[in-house]
mmCIF file of C-alpha atoms in Angstrom:
data_model
loop_
_atom_site.group_PDB
_atom_site.id
_atom_site.type_symbol
_atom_site.label_atom_id
_atom_site.label_comp_id
_atom_site.label_asym_id
_atom_site.label_seq_id
_atom_site.Cartn_x
_atom_site.Cartn_y
_atom_site.Cartn_z
ATOM 1 C CA MET O 1 16.515 28.380 -1.330
ATOM 2 C CA VAL O 2 18.814 30.240 1.026
ATOM 3 C CA THR O 3 18.836 28.817 4.551
ATOM 4 C CA LEU O 4 19.336 30.989 7.602
ATOM 5 C CA PRO O 5 20.547 29.952 11.042
ATOM 6 C CA ALA O 6 17.729 31.162 13.302
ATOM 7 C CA LEU O 7 17.494 31.211 17.069
ATOM 8 C CA ALA O 8 14.668 32.686 19.144
ATOM 9 C CA GLY O 9 15.605 36.018 20.628
ATOM 10 C CA GLU O 10 18.002 36.899 17.804
ATOM 11 C CA ARG O 11 17.511 40.437 16.528
ATOM 12 C CA ILE O 12 18.069 39.879 12.807
ATOM 13 C CA PRO O 13 17.027 42.821 10.617
ATOM 14 C CA PRO O 14 15.590 41.800 7.251
ATOM 15 C CA PRO O 15 17.879 42.019 4.215
ATOM 16 C CA LEU O 16 16.049 45.007 2.774
ATOM 17 C CA ASP O 17 15.681 48.757 3.007
ATOM 18 C CA ILE O 18 12.257 50.218 3.828
ATOM 19 C CA THR O 19 11.270 53.861 4.137
ATOM 20 C CA LEU O 20 8.850 54.559 6.981
ATOM 21 C CA PRO O 21 6.799 57.763 6.982
ATOM 22 C CA GLU O 22 6.885 60.206 9.866
ATOM 23 C CA GLY O 23 5.098 58.734 12.872
ATOM 24 C CA TRP O 24 5.922 55.146 11.945
ATOM 25 C CA ARG O 25 8.512 53.149 13.874
ATOM 26 C CA THR O 26 10.325 49.836 13.838
ATOM 27 C CA VAL O 27 8.733 47.834 16.670
ATOM 28 C CA GLY O 28 11.486 45.247 16.513
ATOM 29 C CA TYR O 29 13.112 42.165 15.048
ATOM 30 C CA ASP O 30 13.005 38.637 16.421
ATOM 31 C CA VAL O 31 12.893 34.998 15.404
ATOM 32 C CA LEU O 32 9.604 33.180 15.926
ATOM 33 C CA VAL O 33 9.852 29.527 16.893
ATOM 34 C CA LEU O 34 6.914 27.811 15.188
ATOM 35 C CA ASN O 35 5.577 24.269 15.216
ATOM 36 C CA ASP O 36 5.097 24.234 11.474
ATOM 37 C CA VAL O 37 3.796 21.083 9.778
ATOM 38 C CA GLY O 38 5.375 18.725 12.275
ATOM 39 C CA ALA O 39 8.728 20.508 12.477
ATOM 40 C CA ILE O 40 10.019 23.201 14.796
ATOM 41 C CA ARG O 41 11.260 26.106 12.671
ATOM 42 C CA GLY O 42 12.768 29.484 13.384
ATOM 43 C CA VAL O 43 11.340 32.228 11.178
ATOM 44 C CA PRO O 44 12.786 35.763 11.332
ATOM 45 C CA VAL O 45 10.228 38.557 11.778
ATOM 46 C CA ALA O 46 10.282 42.351 11.550
ATOM 47 C CA VAL O 47 7.383 44.541 12.718
ATOM 48 C CA TYR O 48 6.679 48.173 11.787
ATOM 49 C CA GLN O 49 3.751 50.289 13.088
ATOM 50 C CA GLY O 50 2.266 53.730 12.725
ATOM 51 C CA ASN O 51 -0.875 55.733 12.206
ATOM 52 C CA VAL O 52 -2.961 55.422 9.055
ATOM 53 C CA THR O 53 -6.264 56.991 8.072
ATOM 54 C CA GLY O 54 -8.876 55.641 10.474
ATOM 55 C CA GLY O 55 -6.593 53.684 12.789
ATOM 56 C CA ARG O 56 -3.201 52.089 13.332
ATOM 57 C CA GLY O 57 -1.276 50.288 10.610
ATOM 58 C CA THR O 58 1.087 47.356 11.026
ATOM 59 C CA ILE O 59 3.474 45.752 8.565
ATOM 60 C CA VAL O 60 4.897 42.350 9.530
ATOM 61 C CA VAL O 61 7.662 40.825 7.427
ATOM 62 C CA LEU O 62 8.500 37.117 7.671
ATOM 63 C CA TRP O 63 11.420 35.779 5.652
ATOM 64 C CA GLY O 64 13.781 32.875 5.261
ATOM 65 C CA PHE O 65 11.073 30.241 5.709
ATOM 66 C CA PRO O 66 10.888 27.076 3.590
ATOM 67 C CA ASN O 67 8.090 26.406 1.159
ATOM 68 C CA ILE O 68 6.099 23.474 2.404
ATOM 69 C CA SER O 69 4.048 22.802 -0.701
ATOM 70 C CA ASP O 70 6.470 22.101 -3.524
ATOM 71 C CA PRO O 71 4.432 20.799 -6.474
ATOM 72 C CA PHE O 72 7.591 19.208 -7.881
ATOM 73 C CA PRO O 73 9.377 17.622 -4.908
ATOM 74 C CA ASP O 74 11.679 15.652 -7.200
ATOM 75 C CA GLY O 75 13.218 18.801 -8.650
ATOM 76 C CA GLY O 76 10.868 19.262 -11.595
ATOM 77 C CA ALA O 77 11.597 22.016 -14.061
ATOM 78 C CA SER O 78 8.968 24.454 -12.795
ATOM 79 C CA GLY O 79 9.192 23.851 -9.040
ATOM 80 C CA ALA O 80 8.209 27.465 -8.292
ATOM 81 C CA PRO O 81 7.367 28.254 -4.668
ATOM 82 C CA ASP O 82 3.701 28.600 -3.728
ATOM 83 C CA LEU O 83 3.995 31.793 -1.682
ATOM 84 C CA TRP O 84 0.222 32.242 -1.610
ATOM 85 C CA SER O 85 -0.222 28.974 0.316
ATOM 86 C CA ASP O 86 2.780 29.808 2.499
ATOM 87 C CA GLY O 87 1.320 33.243 3.209
ATOM 88 C CA LEU O 88 -2.031 31.774 4.262
ATOM 89 C CA ARG O 89 -0.317 29.201 6.492
ATOM 90 C CA LEU O 90 1.901 31.761 8.229
ATOM 91 C CA LEU O 91 -0.982 34.237 8.590
ATOM 92 C CA ARG O 92 -2.807 31.742 10.807
ATOM 93 C CA LEU O 93 0.306 30.328 12.455
ATOM 94 C CA ALA O 94 2.435 33.390 13.173
ATOM 95 C CA VAL O 95 0.720 36.704 12.434
ATOM 96 C CA LEU O 96 -2.808 36.521 13.828
ATOM 97 C CA GLU O 97 -3.850 35.370 17.254
ATOM 98 C CA GLN O 98 -5.112 31.796 17.609
ATOM 99 C CA GLY O 99 -8.895 31.744 18.007
ATOM 100 C CA CYS O 100 -9.655 34.645 15.636
ATOM 101 C CA ASN O 101 -12.397 34.334 13.051
ATOM 102 C CA ILE O 102 -10.308 34.830 9.893
ATOM 103 C CA GLY O 103 -11.642 35.527 6.425
ATOM 104 C CA THR O 104 -9.529 35.573 3.266
ATOM 105 C CA GLY O 105 -10.135 36.532 -0.349
ATOM 106 C CA ASP O 106 -9.049 35.016 -3.631
ATOM 107 C CA GLN O 107 -5.439 34.911 -4.778
ATOM 108 C CA ARG O 108 -4.359 38.093 -6.559
ATOM 109 C CA SER O 109 -1.308 40.089 -7.586
ATOM 110 C CA TYR O 110 0.334 42.786 -5.470
ATOM 111 C CA ARG O 111 3.687 44.505 -5.532
ATOM 112 C CA VAL O 112 6.528 44.917 -3.085
ATOM 113 C CA GLY O 113 9.181 47.387 -4.155
ATOM 114 C CA LEU O 114 9.914 46.695 -7.801
ATOM 115 C CA LEU O 115 8.686 43.082 -7.676
ATOM 116 C CA SER O 116 5.372 41.479 -8.494
ATOM 117 C CA ALA O 117 3.957 39.565 -5.520
ATOM 118 C CA VAL O 118 1.153 37.099 -4.868
ATOM 119 C CA GLY O 119 -1.262 37.318 -1.956
ATOM 120 C CA THR O 120 -4.790 38.051 -0.814
ATOM 121 C CA GLN O 121 -6.880 40.273 1.432
ATOM 122 C CA PHE O 122 -7.792 39.106 4.927
ATOM 123 C CA SER O 123 -9.733 40.187 7.972
ATOM 124 C CA ALA O 124 -9.756 38.919 11.546
ATOM 125 C CA VAL O 125 -12.581 39.496 14.023
ATOM 126 C CA GLU O 126 -13.713 38.031 17.348
ATOM 127 C CA CYS O 127 -10.117 37.539 18.462
ATOM 128 C CA PRO O 128 -9.615 36.629 22.136
ATOM 129 C CA GLU O 129 -7.386 39.664 22.798
ATOM 130 C CA LEU O 130 -6.567 41.552 19.600
ATOM 131 C CA GLU O 131 -8.600 44.280 17.936
ATOM 132 C CA PRO O 132 -10.364 43.414 14.655
ATOM 133 C CA THR O 133 -8.015 43.889 11.699
ATOM 134 C CA ARG O 134 -8.245 44.144 7.943
ATOM 135 C CA GLY O 135 -5.470 44.010 5.372
ATOM 136 C CA TRP O 136 -3.574 41.900 2.868
ATOM 137 C CA PHE O 137 -0.384 39.929 2.420
ATOM 138 C CA ALA O 138 2.061 39.791 -0.464
ATOM 139 C CA GLY O 139 4.682 37.069 -0.958
ATOM 140 C CA VAL O 140 7.824 37.371 -3.069
ATOM 141 C CA GLN O 141 11.066 35.494 -3.563
ATOM 142 C CA GLU O 142 14.278 37.435 -4.076
ATOM 143 C CA GLY O 143 17.722 35.872 -4.460
ATOM 144 C CA GLY O 144 16.321 32.458 -3.443
ATOM 145 C CA LEU O 145 14.919 33.846 -0.165
ATOM 146 C CA ASN O 146 11.184 33.807 0.618
ATOM 147 C CA PHE O 147 9.446 36.909 2.011
ATOM 148 C CA VAL O 148 5.838 37.554 3.012
ATOM 149 C CA PHE O 149 4.686 41.079 3.888
ATOM 150 C CA TYR O 150 1.491 41.407 5.956
ATOM 151 C CA ALA O 151 -0.004 44.910 5.882
ATOM 152 C CA TYR O 152 -3.071 45.457 8.034
ATOM 153 C CA ALA O 153 -4.893 48.102 10.013
ATOM 154 C CA GLU O 154 -6.999 48.109 13.130
ATOM 155 C CA GLY O 155 -9.525 50.698 14.212
ATOM 156 C CA GLU O 156 -13.290 50.739 13.928
ATOM 157 C CA PRO O 157 -13.501 52.950 10.792
ATOM 158 C CA VAL O 158 -10.920 50.811 8.958
ATOM 159 C CA VAL O 159 -12.603 47.459 9.579
ATOM 160 C CA ASP O 160 -16.185 48.727 9.090
ATOM 161 C CA PRO O 161 -17.371 47.135 5.806
ATOM 162 C CA GLN O 162 -19.527 50.225 5.195
ATOM 163 C CA ARG O 163 -16.419 52.487 5.253
ATOM 164 C CA VAL O 164 -14.551 51.186 2.224
ATOM 165 C CA ASP O 165 -13.188 54.702 1.607
ATOM 166 C CA VAL O 166 -11.340 54.654 4.951
ATOM 167 C CA PHE O 167 -9.866 51.196 4.332
ATOM 168 C CA ASN O 168 -8.792 52.236 0.821
ATOM 169 C CA ALA O 169 -7.033 55.351 2.159
ATOM 170 C CA ALA O 170 -5.224 53.328 4.863
ATOM 171 C CA SER O 171 -4.277 50.695 2.267
ATOM 172 C CA GLN O 172 -2.756 53.301 -0.048
ATOM 173 C CA GLU O 173 -0.660 54.643 2.828
ATOM 174 C CA MET O 174 0.663 51.176 3.682
ATOM 175 C CA GLN O 175 1.195 50.300 0.000
ATOM 176 C CA ALA O 176 3.400 53.397 -0.318
ATOM 177 C CA ILE O 177 5.621 51.882 2.389
ATOM 178 C CA LEU O 178 5.748 48.544 0.555
ATOM 179 C CA ASP O 179 6.605 50.413 -2.657
ATOM 180 C CA SER O 180 9.712 51.786 -0.908
ATOM 181 C CA VAL O 181 11.179 48.316 -0.215
ATOM 182 C CA ARG O 182 14.506 47.505 -1.858
ATOM 183 C CA PHE O 183 15.979 44.059 -1.264
ATOM 184 C CA ARG O 184 19.620 43.443 -0.322
ATOM 185 C CA VAL O 185 19.741 39.665 -0.784
ATOM 186 C CA PRO O 186 22.958 38.173 -2.187
ATOM 187 C CA GLU O 187 22.476 35.764 -5.064
ATOM 188 C CA ALA O 188 22.042 32.178 -3.909
ATOM 189 C CA THR O 189 25.049 29.903 -4.354
ATOM 190 C CA PRO O 190 25.091 26.089 -4.302
ATOM 191 C CA GLU O 191 26.497 26.214 -0.755
ATOM 192 C CA SER O 192 23.737 28.548 0.493
ATOM 193 C CA THR O 193 20.950 26.518 -1.076
ATOM 194 C CA ALA O 194 21.984 23.152 0.352
ATOM 195 C CA MET O 195 19.271 21.639 2.522
ATOM 196 C CA PRO O 196 20.301 20.648 6.061
#
């Protein structure tokens, strides 16, 4: 895994290219400082927003975070990262407001750019301050670096379970943005993968 020096307040753009449609904008880049499984970690974040059918869409990208659930901690042959578990953890820890009633679906496949990704659908209601949201996340690893993309929309027609057509239209618009992603991650070297 590639490790990144991360300090709160740093404006680190993600190592990727993304094409935003007209009306969408880059909200900003930052580093979140999270109390994550007993350790304080800095996790870079990028946020993009714009209008979608039935409401407002948001794409949040977190990257450069460690996997916390390695099924082969002793360096087993298939120690693949569990980006689905990481995505669920970071959804609750960094993306959605504490105190929301969060529902998630089963693990499934998605795509980001040219890569296959793993993730699930989610919804959040009864949040203390935020509007109800509905969306999905997709986790990928490129060049030894972990990424999770959270795509969600807010707006009454989008989150209404009776208006699946509106949610599907908004989802297709956000998926088109995720399809445009092209990663610019250098290949990991032994020096870049060394654990601190």
